[in-house]
Short mmCIF file of C-alpha atoms in Angstrom, two decimals:
data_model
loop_
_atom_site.label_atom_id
_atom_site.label_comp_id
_atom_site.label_asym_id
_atom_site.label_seq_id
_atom_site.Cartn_x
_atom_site.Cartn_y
_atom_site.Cartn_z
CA UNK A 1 19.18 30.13 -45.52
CA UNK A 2 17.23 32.31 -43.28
CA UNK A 3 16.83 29.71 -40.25
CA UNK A 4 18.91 28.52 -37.65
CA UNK A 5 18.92 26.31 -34.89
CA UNK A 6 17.22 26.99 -31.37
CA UNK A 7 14.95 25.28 -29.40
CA UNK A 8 11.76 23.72 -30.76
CA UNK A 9 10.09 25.64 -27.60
CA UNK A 10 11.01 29.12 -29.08
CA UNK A 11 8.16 31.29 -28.54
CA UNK A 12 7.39 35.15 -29.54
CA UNK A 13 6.48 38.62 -26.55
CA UNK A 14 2.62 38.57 -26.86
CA UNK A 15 3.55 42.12 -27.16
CA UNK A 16 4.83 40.85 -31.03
CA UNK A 17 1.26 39.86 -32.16
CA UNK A 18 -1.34 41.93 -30.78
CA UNK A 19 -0.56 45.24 -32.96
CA UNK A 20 -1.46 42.91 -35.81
CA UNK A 21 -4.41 41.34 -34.10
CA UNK A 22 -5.74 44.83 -33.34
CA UNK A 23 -5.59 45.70 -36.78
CA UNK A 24 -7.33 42.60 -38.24
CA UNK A 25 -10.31 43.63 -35.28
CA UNK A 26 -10.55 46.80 -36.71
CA UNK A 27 -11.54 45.21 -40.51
CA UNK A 28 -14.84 42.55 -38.47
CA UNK A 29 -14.83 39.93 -40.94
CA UNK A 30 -17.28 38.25 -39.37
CA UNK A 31 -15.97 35.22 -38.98
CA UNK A 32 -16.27 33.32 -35.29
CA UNK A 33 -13.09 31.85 -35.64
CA UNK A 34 -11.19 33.87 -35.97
CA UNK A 35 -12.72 36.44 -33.28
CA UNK A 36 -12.12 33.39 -31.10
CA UNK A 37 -8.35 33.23 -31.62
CA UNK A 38 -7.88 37.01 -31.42
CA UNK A 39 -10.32 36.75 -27.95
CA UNK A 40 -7.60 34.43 -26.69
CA UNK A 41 -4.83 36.45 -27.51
CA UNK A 42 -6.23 39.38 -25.38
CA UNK A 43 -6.68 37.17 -22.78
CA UNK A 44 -2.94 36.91 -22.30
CA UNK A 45 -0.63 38.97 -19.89
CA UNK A 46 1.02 41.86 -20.71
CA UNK A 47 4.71 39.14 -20.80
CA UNK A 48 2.91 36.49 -21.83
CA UNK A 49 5.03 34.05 -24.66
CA UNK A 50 3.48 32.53 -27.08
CA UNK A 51 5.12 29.80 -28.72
CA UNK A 52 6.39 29.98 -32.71
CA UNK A 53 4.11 27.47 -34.17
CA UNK A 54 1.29 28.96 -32.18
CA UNK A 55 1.58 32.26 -33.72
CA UNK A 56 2.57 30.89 -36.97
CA UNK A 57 -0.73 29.58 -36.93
CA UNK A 58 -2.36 32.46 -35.66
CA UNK A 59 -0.65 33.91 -38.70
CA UNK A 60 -1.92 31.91 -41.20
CA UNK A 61 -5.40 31.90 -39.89
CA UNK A 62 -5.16 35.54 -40.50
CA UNK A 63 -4.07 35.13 -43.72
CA UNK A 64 -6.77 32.83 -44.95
CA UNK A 65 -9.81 34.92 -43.43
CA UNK A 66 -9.16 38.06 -44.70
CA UNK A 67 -6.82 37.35 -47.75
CA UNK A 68 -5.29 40.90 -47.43
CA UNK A 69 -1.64 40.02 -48.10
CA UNK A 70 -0.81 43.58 -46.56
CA UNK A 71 -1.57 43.43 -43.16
CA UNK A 72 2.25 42.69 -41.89
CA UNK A 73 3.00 46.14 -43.83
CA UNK A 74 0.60 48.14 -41.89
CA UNK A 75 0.76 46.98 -38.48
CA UNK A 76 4.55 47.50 -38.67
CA UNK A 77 3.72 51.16 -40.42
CA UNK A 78 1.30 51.54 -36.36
CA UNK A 79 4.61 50.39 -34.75
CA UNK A 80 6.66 53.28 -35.91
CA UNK A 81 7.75 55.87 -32.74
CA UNK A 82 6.88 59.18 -32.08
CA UNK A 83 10.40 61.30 -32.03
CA UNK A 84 11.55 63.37 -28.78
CA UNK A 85 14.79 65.57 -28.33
CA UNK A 86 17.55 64.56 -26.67
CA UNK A 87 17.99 65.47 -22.70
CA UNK A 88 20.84 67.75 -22.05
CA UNK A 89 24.47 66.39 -22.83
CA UNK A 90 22.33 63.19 -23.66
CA UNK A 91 24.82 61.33 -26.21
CA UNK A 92 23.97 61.46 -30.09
CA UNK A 93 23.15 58.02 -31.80
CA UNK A 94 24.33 56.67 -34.84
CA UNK A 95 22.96 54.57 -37.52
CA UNK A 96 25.08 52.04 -36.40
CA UNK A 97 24.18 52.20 -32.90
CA UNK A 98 20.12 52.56 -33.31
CA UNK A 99 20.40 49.60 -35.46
CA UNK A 100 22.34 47.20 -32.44
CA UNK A 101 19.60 48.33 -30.37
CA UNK A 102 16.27 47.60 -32.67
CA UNK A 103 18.35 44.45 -33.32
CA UNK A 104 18.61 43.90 -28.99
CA UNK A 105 15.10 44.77 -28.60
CA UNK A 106 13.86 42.00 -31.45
CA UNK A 107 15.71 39.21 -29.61
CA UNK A 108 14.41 40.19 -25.99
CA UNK A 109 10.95 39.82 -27.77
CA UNK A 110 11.61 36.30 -29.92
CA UNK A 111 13.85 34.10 -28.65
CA UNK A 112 13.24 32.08 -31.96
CA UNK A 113 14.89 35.63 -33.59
CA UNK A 114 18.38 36.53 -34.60
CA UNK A 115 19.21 39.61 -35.89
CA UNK A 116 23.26 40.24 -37.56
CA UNK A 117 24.79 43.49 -39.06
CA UNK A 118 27.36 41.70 -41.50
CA UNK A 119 29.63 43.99 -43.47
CA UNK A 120 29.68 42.70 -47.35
CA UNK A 121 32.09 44.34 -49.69
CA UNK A 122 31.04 47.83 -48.47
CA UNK A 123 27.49 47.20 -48.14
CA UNK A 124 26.33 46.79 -44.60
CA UNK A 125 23.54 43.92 -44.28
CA UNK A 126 21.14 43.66 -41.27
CA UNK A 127 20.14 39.87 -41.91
CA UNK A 128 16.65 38.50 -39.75
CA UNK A 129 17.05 35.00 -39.38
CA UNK A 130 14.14 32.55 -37.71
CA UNK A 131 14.05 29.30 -36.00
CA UNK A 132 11.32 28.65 -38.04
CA UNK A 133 10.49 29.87 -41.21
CA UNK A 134 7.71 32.88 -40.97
CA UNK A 135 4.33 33.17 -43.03
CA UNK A 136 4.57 36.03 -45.48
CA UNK A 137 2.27 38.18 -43.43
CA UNK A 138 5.08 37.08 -40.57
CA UNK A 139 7.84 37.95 -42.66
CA UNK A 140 6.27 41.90 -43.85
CA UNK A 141 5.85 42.25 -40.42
CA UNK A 142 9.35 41.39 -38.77
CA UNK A 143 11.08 43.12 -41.60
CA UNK A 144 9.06 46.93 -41.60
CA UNK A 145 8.70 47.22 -37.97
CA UNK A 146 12.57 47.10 -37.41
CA UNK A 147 12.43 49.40 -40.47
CA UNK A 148 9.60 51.43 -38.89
CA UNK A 149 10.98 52.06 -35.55
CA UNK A 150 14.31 53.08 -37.22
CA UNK A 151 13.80 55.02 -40.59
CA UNK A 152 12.39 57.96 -38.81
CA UNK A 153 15.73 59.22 -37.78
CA UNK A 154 17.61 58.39 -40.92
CA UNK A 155 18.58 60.73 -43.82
CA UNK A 156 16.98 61.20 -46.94
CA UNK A 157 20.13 59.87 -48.85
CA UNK A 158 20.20 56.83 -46.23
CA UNK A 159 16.34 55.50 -47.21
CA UNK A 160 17.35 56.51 -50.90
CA UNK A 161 20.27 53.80 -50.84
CA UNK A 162 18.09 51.14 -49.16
CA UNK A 163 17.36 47.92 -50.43
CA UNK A 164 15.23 45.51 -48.64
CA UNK A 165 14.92 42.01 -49.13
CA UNK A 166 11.87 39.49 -48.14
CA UNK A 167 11.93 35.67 -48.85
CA UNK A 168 8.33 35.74 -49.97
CA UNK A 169 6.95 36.00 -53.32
CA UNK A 170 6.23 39.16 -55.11
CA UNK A 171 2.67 40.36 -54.14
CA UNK A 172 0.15 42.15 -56.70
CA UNK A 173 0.06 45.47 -55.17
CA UNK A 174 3.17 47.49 -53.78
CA UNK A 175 1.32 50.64 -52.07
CA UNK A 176 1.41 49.49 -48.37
CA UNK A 177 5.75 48.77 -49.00
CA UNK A 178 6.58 51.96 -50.21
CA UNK A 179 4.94 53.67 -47.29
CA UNK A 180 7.85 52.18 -44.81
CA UNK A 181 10.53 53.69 -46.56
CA UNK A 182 9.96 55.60 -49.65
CA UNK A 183 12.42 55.75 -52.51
CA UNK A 184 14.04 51.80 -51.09
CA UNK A 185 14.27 49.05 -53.85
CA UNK A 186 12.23 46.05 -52.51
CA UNK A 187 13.28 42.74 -53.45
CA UNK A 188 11.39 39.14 -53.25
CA UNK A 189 11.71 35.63 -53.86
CA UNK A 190 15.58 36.79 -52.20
CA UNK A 191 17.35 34.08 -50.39
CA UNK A 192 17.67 36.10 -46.88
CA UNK A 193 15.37 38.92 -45.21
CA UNK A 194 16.54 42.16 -43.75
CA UNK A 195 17.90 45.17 -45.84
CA UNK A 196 20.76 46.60 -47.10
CA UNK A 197 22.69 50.32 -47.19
CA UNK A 198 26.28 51.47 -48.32
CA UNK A 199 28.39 50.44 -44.64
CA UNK A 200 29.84 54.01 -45.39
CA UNK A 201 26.30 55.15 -43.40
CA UNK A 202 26.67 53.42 -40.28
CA UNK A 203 28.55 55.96 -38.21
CA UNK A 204 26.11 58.88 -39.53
CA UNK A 205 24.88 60.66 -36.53
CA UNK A 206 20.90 60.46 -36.28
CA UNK A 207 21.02 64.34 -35.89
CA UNK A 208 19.08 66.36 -32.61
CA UNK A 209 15.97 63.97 -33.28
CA UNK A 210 16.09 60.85 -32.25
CA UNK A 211 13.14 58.13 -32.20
CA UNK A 212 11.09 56.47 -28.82
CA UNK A 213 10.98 52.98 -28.83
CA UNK A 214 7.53 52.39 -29.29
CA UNK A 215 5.24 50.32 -26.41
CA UNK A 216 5.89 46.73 -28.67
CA UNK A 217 9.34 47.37 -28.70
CA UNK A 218 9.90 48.40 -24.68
CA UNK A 219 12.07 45.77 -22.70
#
């Protein structure tokens, strides 16, 4: 589970990548190489595609420099919106809704992406699915940001019922996870990634504040 078939020229928005590549420049490991790669991705227009096994590489390159396994977490936590009040007679969203447009926005960005809201005896399920498997630091990252650029809006009782799932292994330190949604249960080593809430939420209104898109996730 957690792949399914596209075309082995699926690429990812440039737009996906450089929040974490402008966090990694922010730690200067010193190391050539990987200023080179993160050179080249700056170097790339604003709709520029990069394809999947580029930027899984990227990805791992990442990883093995600067063996921080929580890098995914915190450039989704950067990706999180600032909130605005509705316009005047400007319709009020739902959970539902916001979610079926984080999940439009992710596909406009990867092609090699799908995102499904299943309903599972009462439980609704927002499943992430990939072409190709994603790195761990991948994985933290696809998972939080959608969580990031929706949570904001949500209900206390909402993020208390949450359960989020990652394929990944457990890592040694928790902190960075708990920041995207405080009170979830976080599972790993699970057989799918997204998350999970009772389906009795979905058509919760958001309330007068509602969440900006923010710049990565603009179409």
């Amino acid at each position: 589970m957690g792949t399914f078939s596209s075309s082995p020229q699926s690429t990812y928005s440039v737009r996906l990548l450089r929040p974490i590549g402008q966090l990694v420049r922010q730690g200067q490991y010193g190391s050539p190489v990987l200023d080179a790669a993160l050179a080249w991705l700056d170097l790339l227009g604003r709709d520029a595609l990069v394809p999947v096994l580029t930027a899984h590489a990227l990805l791992d390159l990442i990883t093995t420099i600067t063996k921080n396994p929580s890098l995914g977490v915190r450039a989704a936590v950067q990706t999180a919106p600032r909130r605005r009040r509705p316009a005047l007679g400007e319709s009020l969203s739902t959970v539902g809704s916001s979610i079926e447009r984080a999940c439009q926005r992710l596909r406009a960005l990867s092609d090699g992406t799908e995102c499904k809201l299943e309903l599972h005896s009462g439980n609704a399920l927002l499943r992430l699915e990939n072409s190709v498997r994603l790195p761990a630091l991948g994985e933290d990252y696809q998972t939080c940001s959608v969580l990031a650029q929706l949570q904001g809006a949500w209900p206390n009782r909402l993020r208390e019922s949450l359960d989020i799932w990652f394929r990944h292994p457990e890592p040694m330190a928790l902190g960075e996870y708990r920041k995207v949604v405080s009170g979830a249960r976080l599972h790993f080593g699970a057989r799918l990634s997204g998350f999970s809430f009772p389906a009795r939420f979905l058509d919760l209104p958001l309330g007068r504040a509602r969440v900006r898109p923010a710049a990565l996730c603009e179409v």
